[in-house]
Amino acid sequence: MKSEQTEAVPLGCAALHDKKPGYWKKEYILKQTAAVKTRVMRLAKPLDPYTGLPCKNKVAMKLSGLSWIIVLKDKNGKEHVTEKANLSFKHTSVTILWYGTNWPCLDVVSTLKLFGVTPLLLDQNMPPNKNGPRRLSLIAEYHLANLTESSVAVGADGLVQLFSVNPGLLIGIWKEKNEIAFVMVSLHYHQLLERSILGSATVQYAPPPNKPVLDDIDPEYGLHDYSLHLEMHGRSCTYLRGTFRNLFCRKGDIANGYLRLTVVSLKDNRKHLPLIGTPGLSWETDVFKGNVKDCYMMNLTLFDEIGEPFWCFSAPVCMELSSKTSGLYDYMGHIYTTNYADSEGKVCVKLVWLEETRQYIIVNLVLYVSTEKVNNWYGTNY
C-alpha cells in the first residue's frame, strides 16, 4: 500500500464495518438475482410469428435454471415436496408431470401449491446446484378438500380416474385406493417466465393492468378483428393446431353477458376440421403407465385487434358422447362435445366421429367471451 493511501483506508473500513452482519451477502444475492431476471425477461420478448407467443422459453429456462415443484399440504400442516418432474413441450404450453409414493391420502390433503424454482446463485458454466439456495415463485394454489365433488371429472381408464381443477391442474386418483397417483399441470406460454420467476414464495406475480385505448369513432369497437390460435394435444401427440383470423361478434349476438365468436360454423363444411389421431392423455408413475381416452389438453390464445394476448389458458378437457346423432348430410356418426369455462369465457366444441375413416371432425367451435372482460380491456360498455 502506498503511503498516500493510508489516510483514506480507515474511513473506508469504518463505512464497511457500519453495515449490519449479512448486509453484503444480501446485496450480492439481490444483484445476482436482478441480473438473471433481466437476462431472462429479455428472452421473453422475441415472439413466434405463428403463435404470437414467446419463442425463447427453453433458452430462458436453461439460462435461469428454472424448474417447477409442487407442495402437497395435509390437514395437519405437514408439507410434502415433489421436485422430479417430466416435461413435455408444445408450441404454446409446457405440460409437467409429477408422481410419488409417499404422498398423503387424498382424504387428508388440503392444498397443492405450484412453484417456479430458480437458483439464487447461478454459474453459467455449471449446472444448477440442487443443494444450493433457491428462490420460489408461487404460480398457483389449489384447494383439494372434497376434490371429487368440487372438481370436474375428465375421464378414467382401468387404473386411475382423472379430475380437473382450474387453472390447468389434472390429478390422477388410483381407483383401488383413495390416493393420488400423479399430478399433471399444463402451463400456457403467455407470461410463463414472469409467473415462474417474478413472484415470491407467498405472492403470485401480478401482471400490469391493461390500459384501455378508447375509440369514439368505431361503433363496434371491441367486437371484431380477434384472432385465435388453438392447440389440442396429449403429452406426446398433437391432434389439432391452427390459427383463425378475423373473428367478430355482431351486437345482436351479445347475450347473457357474453360475446359470441364463431370459429367453425356448423353450416360451413369447408371449414370443418379433422383431428389427427385419437385424443387421449397418457400418464405414468414409477411402476405403471396408461392412456385415458376421450380427453386432451386444450391451449387457447385469443388475440385482440392489435395482436395482444387477450384470453389465454391451457387446461385438460374431455369429450362427452351426446345422445344426439349427426343430422348433417355430409356426416353420419356419433356427436361428441367438449366444454370449458373460466371467469373470462367459455369454449364449446362439437365433433362427429366418422366410423368409416375412424376420425373425429370438428363441425362447430364457438367462443363465448365475458362482456366484463371486453369492457375492462377496451373501455367499452356492452
Short mmCIF file of C-alpha atoms in Angstrom, two decimals:
data_model
loop_
_atom_site.label_atom_id
_atom_site.label_comp_id
_atom_site.label_asym_id
_atom_site.label_seq_id
_atom_site.Cartn_x
_atom_site.Cartn_y
_atom_site.Cartn_z
CA MET A 1 0.00 0.00 0.00
CA LYS A 2 1.39 3.41 -0.93
CA SER A 3 1.83 5.94 1.85
CA GLU A 4 -0.56 8.50 0.33
CA GLN A 5 -3.41 5.95 0.50
CA THR A 6 -3.15 5.18 4.21
CA GLU A 7 -5.21 8.15 5.36
CA ALA A 8 -8.24 7.16 3.24
CA VAL A 9 -8.26 3.50 4.26
CA PRO A 10 -9.57 3.91 7.85
CA LEU A 11 -12.56 5.90 6.59
CA GLY A 12 -13.44 3.21 4.06
CA CYS A 13 -13.10 0.46 6.63
CA ALA A 14 -15.29 2.33 9.08
CA ALA A 15 -18.03 2.63 6.43
CA LEU A 16 -17.81 -1.08 5.77
CA HIS A 17 -17.98 -2.03 9.45
CA ASP A 18 -21.06 0.16 9.96
CA LYS A 19 -23.14 -2.32 7.94
CA LYS A 20 -25.12 -4.96 9.81
CA PRO A 21 -23.96 -8.60 9.60
CA GLY A 22 -25.23 -10.20 6.40
CA TYR A 23 -25.70 -6.86 4.59
CA TRP A 24 -23.17 -7.50 1.84
CA LYS A 25 -24.31 -11.08 1.36
CA LYS A 26 -27.86 -9.84 0.88
CA GLU A 27 -26.70 -7.10 -1.51
CA TYR A 28 -24.72 -9.59 -3.57
CA ILE A 29 -27.64 -12.02 -3.84
CA LEU A 30 -30.05 -9.22 -4.81
CA LYS A 31 -27.74 -8.01 -7.57
CA GLN A 32 -27.15 -11.53 -8.87
CA THR A 33 -30.89 -12.27 -8.88
CA ALA A 34 -31.69 -8.98 -10.62
CA ALA A 35 -29.08 -9.64 -13.31
CA VAL A 36 -30.52 -13.10 -14.06
CA LYS A 37 -34.08 -11.72 -14.14
CA THR A 38 -33.02 -9.02 -16.59
CA ARG A 39 -31.39 -11.52 -18.94
CA VAL A 40 -34.33 -13.93 -18.74
CA MET A 41 -37.01 -11.27 -19.27
CA ARG A 42 -35.11 -10.09 -22.34
CA LEU A 43 -35.65 -13.58 -23.76
CA ALA A 44 -39.41 -13.27 -23.13
CA LYS A 45 -39.68 -10.52 -25.75
CA PRO A 46 -39.00 -12.36 -29.06
CA LEU A 47 -42.28 -13.76 -30.37
CA ASP A 48 -43.05 -16.70 -32.61
CA PRO A 49 -44.65 -15.26 -35.78
CA TYR A 50 -47.02 -18.24 -35.97
CA THR A 51 -48.27 -18.43 -32.36
CA GLY A 52 -47.68 -14.80 -31.31
CA LEU A 53 -46.14 -16.07 -28.04
CA PRO A 54 -42.59 -16.06 -26.62
CA CYS A 55 -40.37 -18.44 -28.58
CA LYS A 56 -37.25 -18.49 -26.37
CA ASN A 57 -38.73 -20.23 -23.32
CA LYS A 58 -36.41 -23.24 -23.46
CA VAL A 59 -33.35 -20.99 -23.72
CA ALA A 60 -34.63 -18.85 -20.84
CA MET A 61 -35.22 -21.97 -18.72
CA LYS A 62 -31.63 -23.11 -19.24
CA LEU A 63 -30.24 -19.64 -18.60
CA SER A 64 -32.14 -19.20 -15.34
CA GLY A 65 -32.00 -22.82 -14.14
CA LEU A 66 -35.81 -22.74 -13.94
CA SER A 67 -37.72 -25.82 -12.78
CA TRP A 68 -41.10 -26.45 -11.16
CA ILE A 69 -42.09 -28.17 -7.92
CA ILE A 70 -45.36 -28.99 -6.18
CA VAL A 71 -46.02 -28.90 -2.43
CA LEU A 72 -48.87 -31.02 -1.08
CA LYS A 73 -50.06 -29.91 2.35
CA ASP A 74 -52.15 -32.16 4.60
CA LYS A 75 -54.72 -31.08 7.17
CA ASN A 76 -52.12 -31.38 9.94
CA GLY A 77 -49.95 -28.77 8.25
CA LYS A 78 -47.26 -31.19 7.07
CA GLU A 79 -45.84 -30.40 3.64
CA HIS A 80 -44.75 -32.96 1.04
CA VAL A 81 -42.41 -31.51 -1.62
CA THR A 82 -42.02 -33.22 -5.01
CA GLU A 83 -39.35 -31.94 -7.37
CA LYS A 84 -38.60 -34.57 -10.01
CA ALA A 85 -40.85 -33.95 -12.99
CA ASN A 86 -41.27 -34.99 -16.61
CA LEU A 87 -41.64 -32.10 -19.07
CA SER A 88 -43.45 -32.13 -22.41
CA PHE A 89 -43.13 -29.01 -24.60
CA LYS A 90 -45.70 -27.98 -27.19
CA HIS A 91 -45.99 -24.87 -29.38
CA THR A 92 -47.95 -22.88 -26.79
CA SER A 93 -47.50 -24.69 -23.46
CA VAL A 94 -45.40 -26.97 -21.32
CA THR A 95 -47.01 -29.97 -19.58
CA ILE A 96 -45.41 -31.10 -16.32
CA LEU A 97 -45.97 -34.50 -14.67
CA TRP A 98 -45.07 -35.48 -11.09
CA TYR A 99 -45.63 -38.77 -9.29
CA GLY A 100 -44.63 -40.07 -5.88
CA THR A 101 -45.04 -42.96 -3.46
CA ASN A 102 -45.08 -41.09 -0.16
CA TRP A 103 -47.89 -38.65 -0.80
CA PRO A 104 -50.62 -38.27 1.84
CA CYS A 105 -54.00 -39.96 1.42
CA LEU A 106 -56.48 -37.89 -0.56
CA ASP A 107 -58.79 -37.59 2.47
CA VAL A 108 -56.20 -35.56 4.40
CA VAL A 109 -54.81 -33.39 1.57
CA SER A 110 -55.86 -29.75 1.94
CA THR A 111 -53.89 -27.76 -0.68
CA LEU A 112 -51.45 -28.10 -3.54
CA LYS A 113 -49.07 -25.26 -4.37
CA LEU A 114 -47.20 -24.94 -7.66
CA PHE A 115 -43.89 -23.05 -7.63
CA GLY A 116 -41.34 -21.96 -10.17
CA VAL A 117 -37.85 -22.54 -8.72
CA THR A 118 -34.63 -20.77 -9.68
CA PRO A 119 -31.18 -20.93 -8.04
CA LEU A 120 -30.12 -17.76 -6.22
CA LEU A 121 -26.51 -18.06 -7.40
CA LEU A 122 -26.14 -19.25 -10.96
CA ASP A 123 -22.91 -20.15 -12.71
CA GLN A 124 -23.45 -20.01 -16.47
CA ASN A 125 -20.75 -22.65 -16.99
CA MET A 126 -22.10 -25.13 -14.43
CA PRO A 127 -25.46 -26.92 -13.99
CA PRO A 128 -27.56 -25.58 -11.08
CA ASN A 129 -26.58 -26.92 -7.65
CA LYS A 130 -29.62 -28.77 -6.31
CA ASN A 131 -28.44 -28.23 -2.73
CA GLY A 132 -27.74 -24.54 -3.15
CA PRO A 133 -30.01 -21.64 -2.09
CA ARG A 134 -33.07 -21.24 -4.32
CA ARG A 135 -35.84 -18.77 -4.93
CA LEU A 136 -39.53 -19.74 -5.13
CA SER A 137 -42.22 -18.05 -7.21
CA LEU A 138 -45.79 -19.08 -6.38
CA ILE A 139 -47.71 -19.80 -9.61
CA ALA A 140 -50.96 -21.26 -8.27
CA GLU A 141 -52.56 -22.63 -5.14
CA TYR A 142 -55.29 -25.28 -5.42
CA HIS A 143 -57.70 -26.29 -2.66
CA LEU A 144 -58.17 -30.05 -2.83
CA ALA A 145 -60.55 -30.73 0.05
CA ASN A 146 -63.55 -32.66 -1.33
CA LEU A 147 -61.70 -32.97 -4.64
CA THR A 148 -64.04 -35.45 -6.28
CA GLU A 149 -67.04 -33.20 -5.55
CA SER A 150 -65.54 -29.76 -6.30
CA SER A 151 -63.61 -30.62 -9.48
CA VAL A 152 -64.54 -31.77 -12.99
CA ALA A 153 -64.28 -35.49 -13.82
CA VAL A 154 -62.27 -35.73 -17.04
CA GLY A 155 -62.08 -39.46 -17.65
CA ALA A 156 -60.76 -42.80 -16.44
CA ASP A 157 -59.00 -45.97 -17.51
CA GLY A 158 -58.61 -49.30 -15.73
CA LEU A 159 -56.30 -47.89 -13.04
CA VAL A 160 -56.96 -44.19 -12.47
CA GLN A 161 -59.67 -41.53 -12.51
CA LEU A 162 -58.82 -38.01 -13.70
CA PHE A 163 -60.09 -34.79 -12.12
CA SER A 164 -59.51 -31.26 -13.39
CA VAL A 165 -59.14 -28.09 -11.30
CA ASN A 166 -58.71 -24.61 -12.80
CA PRO A 167 -56.25 -23.31 -13.80
CA GLY A 168 -54.70 -26.21 -15.72
CA LEU A 169 -54.38 -28.85 -12.97
CA LEU A 170 -55.06 -32.56 -13.58
CA ILE A 171 -54.97 -35.08 -10.74
CA GLY A 172 -54.98 -38.84 -11.23
CA ILE A 173 -56.54 -40.89 -8.40
CA TRP A 174 -55.98 -44.64 -8.01
CA LYS A 175 -59.26 -46.49 -8.44
CA GLU A 176 -58.42 -49.22 -5.93
CA LYS A 177 -57.41 -46.84 -3.14
CA ASN A 178 -58.16 -43.24 -2.31
CA GLU A 179 -54.66 -41.94 -3.08
CA ILE A 180 -53.10 -39.58 -5.62
CA ALA A 181 -51.30 -41.43 -8.42
CA PHE A 182 -49.89 -38.41 -10.25
CA VAL A 183 -50.25 -34.67 -10.72
CA MET A 184 -50.15 -33.01 -14.15
CA VAL A 185 -50.11 -29.29 -14.88
CA SER A 186 -50.24 -27.52 -18.23
CA LEU A 187 -48.72 -24.02 -18.26
CA HIS A 188 -49.54 -21.64 -21.12
CA TYR A 189 -46.56 -19.79 -22.60
CA HIS A 190 -48.18 -16.37 -22.13
CA GLN A 191 -46.29 -14.78 -19.20
CA LEU A 192 -44.87 -18.21 -18.30
CA LEU A 193 -41.45 -16.83 -17.37
CA GLU A 194 -42.91 -13.92 -15.41
CA ARG A 195 -45.20 -16.21 -13.39
CA SER A 196 -42.40 -18.72 -12.79
CA ILE A 197 -39.70 -16.23 -11.78
CA LEU A 198 -41.08 -12.81 -10.76
CA GLY A 199 -43.46 -13.89 -7.98
CA SER A 200 -42.45 -14.65 -4.40
CA ALA A 201 -42.85 -17.71 -2.17
CA THR A 202 -46.18 -16.35 -0.89
CA VAL A 203 -47.46 -13.97 -3.59
CA GLN A 204 -48.16 -14.70 -7.26
CA TYR A 205 -46.81 -12.45 -10.00
CA ALA A 206 -49.39 -9.78 -10.84
CA PRO A 207 -49.15 -8.56 -14.46
CA PRO A 208 -49.55 -4.81 -15.03
CA PRO A 209 -53.18 -3.90 -15.74
CA ASN A 210 -54.18 -3.32 -19.33
CA LYS A 211 -54.71 0.35 -20.18
CA PRO A 212 -57.79 0.68 -22.43
CA VAL A 213 -57.35 2.70 -25.62
CA LEU A 214 -60.69 4.42 -26.18
CA ASP A 215 -62.19 4.70 -29.66
CA ASP A 216 -65.11 7.08 -30.15
CA ILE A 217 -65.30 6.53 -33.91
CA ASP A 218 -65.88 2.77 -34.27
CA PRO A 219 -69.41 1.89 -33.05
CA GLU A 220 -68.42 -1.78 -32.81
CA TYR A 221 -65.07 -1.26 -31.10
CA GLY A 222 -64.05 -4.43 -29.26
CA LEU A 223 -66.34 -6.67 -31.30
CA HIS A 224 -64.17 -7.51 -34.30
CA ASP A 225 -60.70 -8.44 -35.59
CA TYR A 226 -59.99 -11.08 -32.99
CA SER A 227 -57.67 -13.93 -33.91
CA LEU A 228 -57.35 -17.34 -32.30
CA HIS A 229 -54.50 -19.82 -32.04
CA LEU A 230 -55.77 -23.22 -30.88
CA GLU A 231 -53.84 -26.34 -29.96
CA MET A 232 -55.33 -29.69 -28.88
CA HIS A 233 -52.77 -32.20 -27.66
CA GLY A 234 -51.79 -35.04 -25.37
CA ARG A 235 -48.40 -35.37 -23.69
CA SER A 236 -46.73 -36.70 -26.83
CA CYS A 237 -49.23 -36.13 -29.67
CA THR A 238 -50.80 -33.04 -31.20
CA TYR A 239 -54.32 -33.61 -32.51
CA LEU A 240 -55.00 -30.13 -33.90
CA ARG A 241 -53.11 -26.88 -34.30
CA GLY A 242 -54.43 -23.90 -36.20
CA THR A 243 -54.84 -20.14 -36.40
CA PHE A 244 -58.16 -18.46 -37.14
CA ARG A 245 -58.39 -14.78 -38.05
CA ASN A 246 -60.99 -12.04 -38.46
CA LEU A 247 -63.29 -13.32 -35.74
CA PHE A 248 -66.13 -10.96 -34.83
CA CYS A 249 -69.36 -10.64 -32.92
CA ARG A 250 -72.42 -8.68 -34.03
CA LYS A 251 -74.14 -6.61 -31.38
CA GLY A 252 -77.20 -8.79 -31.75
CA ASP A 253 -75.12 -11.83 -30.78
CA ILE A 254 -74.28 -10.41 -27.35
CA ALA A 255 -76.37 -12.31 -24.80
CA ASN A 256 -76.28 -13.32 -21.14
CA GLY A 257 -73.09 -11.40 -20.52
CA TYR A 258 -71.08 -12.95 -23.37
CA LEU A 259 -69.82 -12.06 -26.84
CA ARG A 260 -70.19 -14.97 -29.26
CA LEU A 261 -67.27 -15.59 -31.62
CA THR A 262 -67.98 -18.38 -34.12
CA VAL A 263 -64.73 -20.00 -35.22
CA VAL A 264 -66.12 -23.07 -37.04
CA SER A 265 -69.71 -22.93 -38.24
CA LEU A 266 -71.91 -25.99 -38.35
CA LYS A 267 -73.28 -24.87 -41.72
CA ASP A 268 -69.93 -24.24 -43.46
CA ASN A 269 -68.45 -27.70 -44.08
CA ARG A 270 -65.48 -26.17 -45.92
CA LYS A 271 -64.09 -25.07 -42.54
CA HIS A 272 -64.74 -28.31 -40.65
CA LEU A 273 -61.52 -29.62 -39.13
CA PRO A 274 -60.30 -33.23 -38.84
CA LEU A 275 -58.29 -34.28 -35.80
CA ILE A 276 -55.06 -36.19 -36.31
CA GLY A 277 -55.20 -39.39 -34.27
CA THR A 278 -57.48 -40.32 -31.38
CA PRO A 279 -57.45 -37.93 -28.41
CA GLY A 280 -56.15 -39.23 -25.10
CA LEU A 281 -53.90 -38.28 -22.18
CA SER A 282 -51.00 -40.58 -21.35
CA TRP A 283 -49.72 -40.85 -17.79
CA GLU A 284 -47.07 -42.73 -15.90
CA THR A 285 -45.69 -43.46 -12.44
CA ASP A 286 -42.58 -45.34 -11.34
CA VAL A 287 -44.41 -48.66 -11.86
CA PHE A 288 -47.49 -48.13 -14.04
CA LYS A 289 -48.44 -46.23 -17.15
CA GLY A 290 -51.63 -45.76 -19.13
CA ASN A 291 -53.66 -43.65 -21.52
CA VAL A 292 -57.08 -42.16 -20.76
CA LYS A 293 -59.14 -41.85 -23.94
CA ASP A 294 -61.51 -39.06 -24.99
CA CYS A 295 -59.64 -36.27 -23.18
CA TYR A 296 -56.84 -33.88 -24.09
CA MET A 297 -55.15 -30.58 -23.26
CA MET A 298 -56.66 -27.50 -24.88
CA ASN A 299 -54.36 -24.49 -25.38
CA LEU A 300 -56.28 -21.38 -26.35
CA THR A 301 -54.78 -17.99 -27.20
CA LEU A 302 -57.21 -15.27 -28.25
CA PHE A 303 -55.62 -12.05 -29.54
CA ASP A 304 -57.21 -8.61 -29.72
CA GLU A 305 -57.28 -6.45 -32.84
CA ILE A 306 -53.66 -5.27 -32.42
CA GLY A 307 -52.32 -8.76 -31.71
CA GLU A 308 -52.06 -8.58 -27.92
CA PRO A 309 -52.90 -11.79 -25.99
CA PHE A 310 -56.41 -11.17 -24.69
CA TRP A 311 -57.52 -14.51 -23.21
CA CYS A 312 -55.16 -17.43 -22.68
CA PHE A 313 -55.37 -20.77 -20.97
CA SER A 314 -54.10 -24.34 -21.12
CA ALA A 315 -56.35 -26.89 -19.46
CA PRO A 316 -57.41 -30.55 -19.53
CA VAL A 317 -60.82 -31.14 -21.11
CA CYS A 318 -62.91 -34.17 -22.01
CA MET A 319 -65.10 -35.28 -24.90
CA GLU A 320 -68.60 -36.35 -23.87
CA LEU A 321 -70.82 -38.52 -26.03
CA SER A 322 -74.05 -36.73 -26.91
CA SER A 323 -77.39 -38.50 -27.03
CA LYS A 324 -77.99 -36.84 -30.40
CA THR A 325 -76.74 -38.14 -33.74
CA SER A 326 -75.40 -36.02 -36.55
CA GLY A 327 -78.10 -34.53 -38.72
CA LEU A 328 -75.57 -33.21 -41.20
CA TYR A 329 -75.81 -34.50 -44.74
CA ASP A 330 -72.03 -34.91 -45.03
CA TYR A 331 -71.55 -36.80 -41.78
CA MET A 332 -73.31 -39.73 -40.20
CA GLY A 333 -71.97 -40.64 -36.79
CA HIS A 334 -71.98 -40.05 -33.07
CA ILE A 335 -71.63 -36.49 -31.77
CA TYR A 336 -69.16 -35.59 -29.02
CA THR A 337 -68.94 -32.28 -27.19
CA THR A 338 -66.15 -30.51 -25.30
CA ASN A 339 -66.97 -27.64 -22.95
CA TYR A 340 -64.63 -25.41 -21.00
CA ALA A 341 -65.38 -22.40 -18.78
CA ASP A 342 -63.48 -19.99 -16.56
CA SER A 343 -64.05 -16.45 -15.28
CA GLU A 344 -63.16 -14.91 -18.65
CA GLY A 345 -65.13 -17.03 -21.07
CA LYS A 346 -66.38 -20.37 -22.36
CA VAL A 347 -65.47 -22.71 -25.21
CA CYS A 348 -67.94 -25.07 -26.88
CA VAL A 349 -66.72 -27.69 -29.37
CA LYS A 350 -68.86 -30.18 -31.28
CA LEU A 351 -67.25 -33.15 -33.02
CA VAL A 352 -68.55 -36.00 -35.17
CA TRP A 353 -66.98 -39.46 -35.14
CA LEU A 354 -66.71 -40.97 -38.62
CA GLU A 355 -66.56 -44.73 -38.31
CA GLU A 356 -65.55 -45.22 -41.96
CA THR A 357 -62.32 -43.25 -41.61
CA ARG A 358 -62.07 -43.63 -37.80
CA GLN A 359 -61.62 -39.92 -37.42
CA TYR A 360 -63.06 -37.04 -35.41
CA ILE A 361 -64.23 -33.93 -37.29
CA ILE A 362 -64.80 -30.58 -35.57
CA VAL A 363 -68.06 -29.30 -37.04
CA ASN A 364 -68.71 -26.44 -34.60
CA LEU A 365 -66.39 -24.31 -32.47
CA VAL A 366 -67.69 -21.25 -30.62
CA LEU A 367 -66.04 -18.95 -28.07
CA TYR A 368 -68.10 -17.01 -25.55
CA VAL A 369 -66.11 -14.09 -24.14
CA SER A 370 -67.25 -12.31 -20.99
CA THR A 371 -68.55 -8.79 -21.68
CA GLU A 372 -66.94 -7.74 -18.38
CA LYS A 373 -63.58 -8.86 -19.75
CA VAL A 374 -64.18 -6.98 -23.02
CA ASN A 375 -65.34 -3.80 -21.28
CA ASN A 376 -62.36 -3.76 -18.94
CA TRP A 377 -59.97 -4.34 -21.84
CA TYR A 378 -61.39 -1.86 -24.34
CA GLY A 379 -63.14 0.65 -22.06
CA THR A 380 -66.48 -0.14 -23.72
CA ASN A 381 -69.93 -0.75 -22.27
CA TYR A 382 -71.55 -3.81 -23.85
#
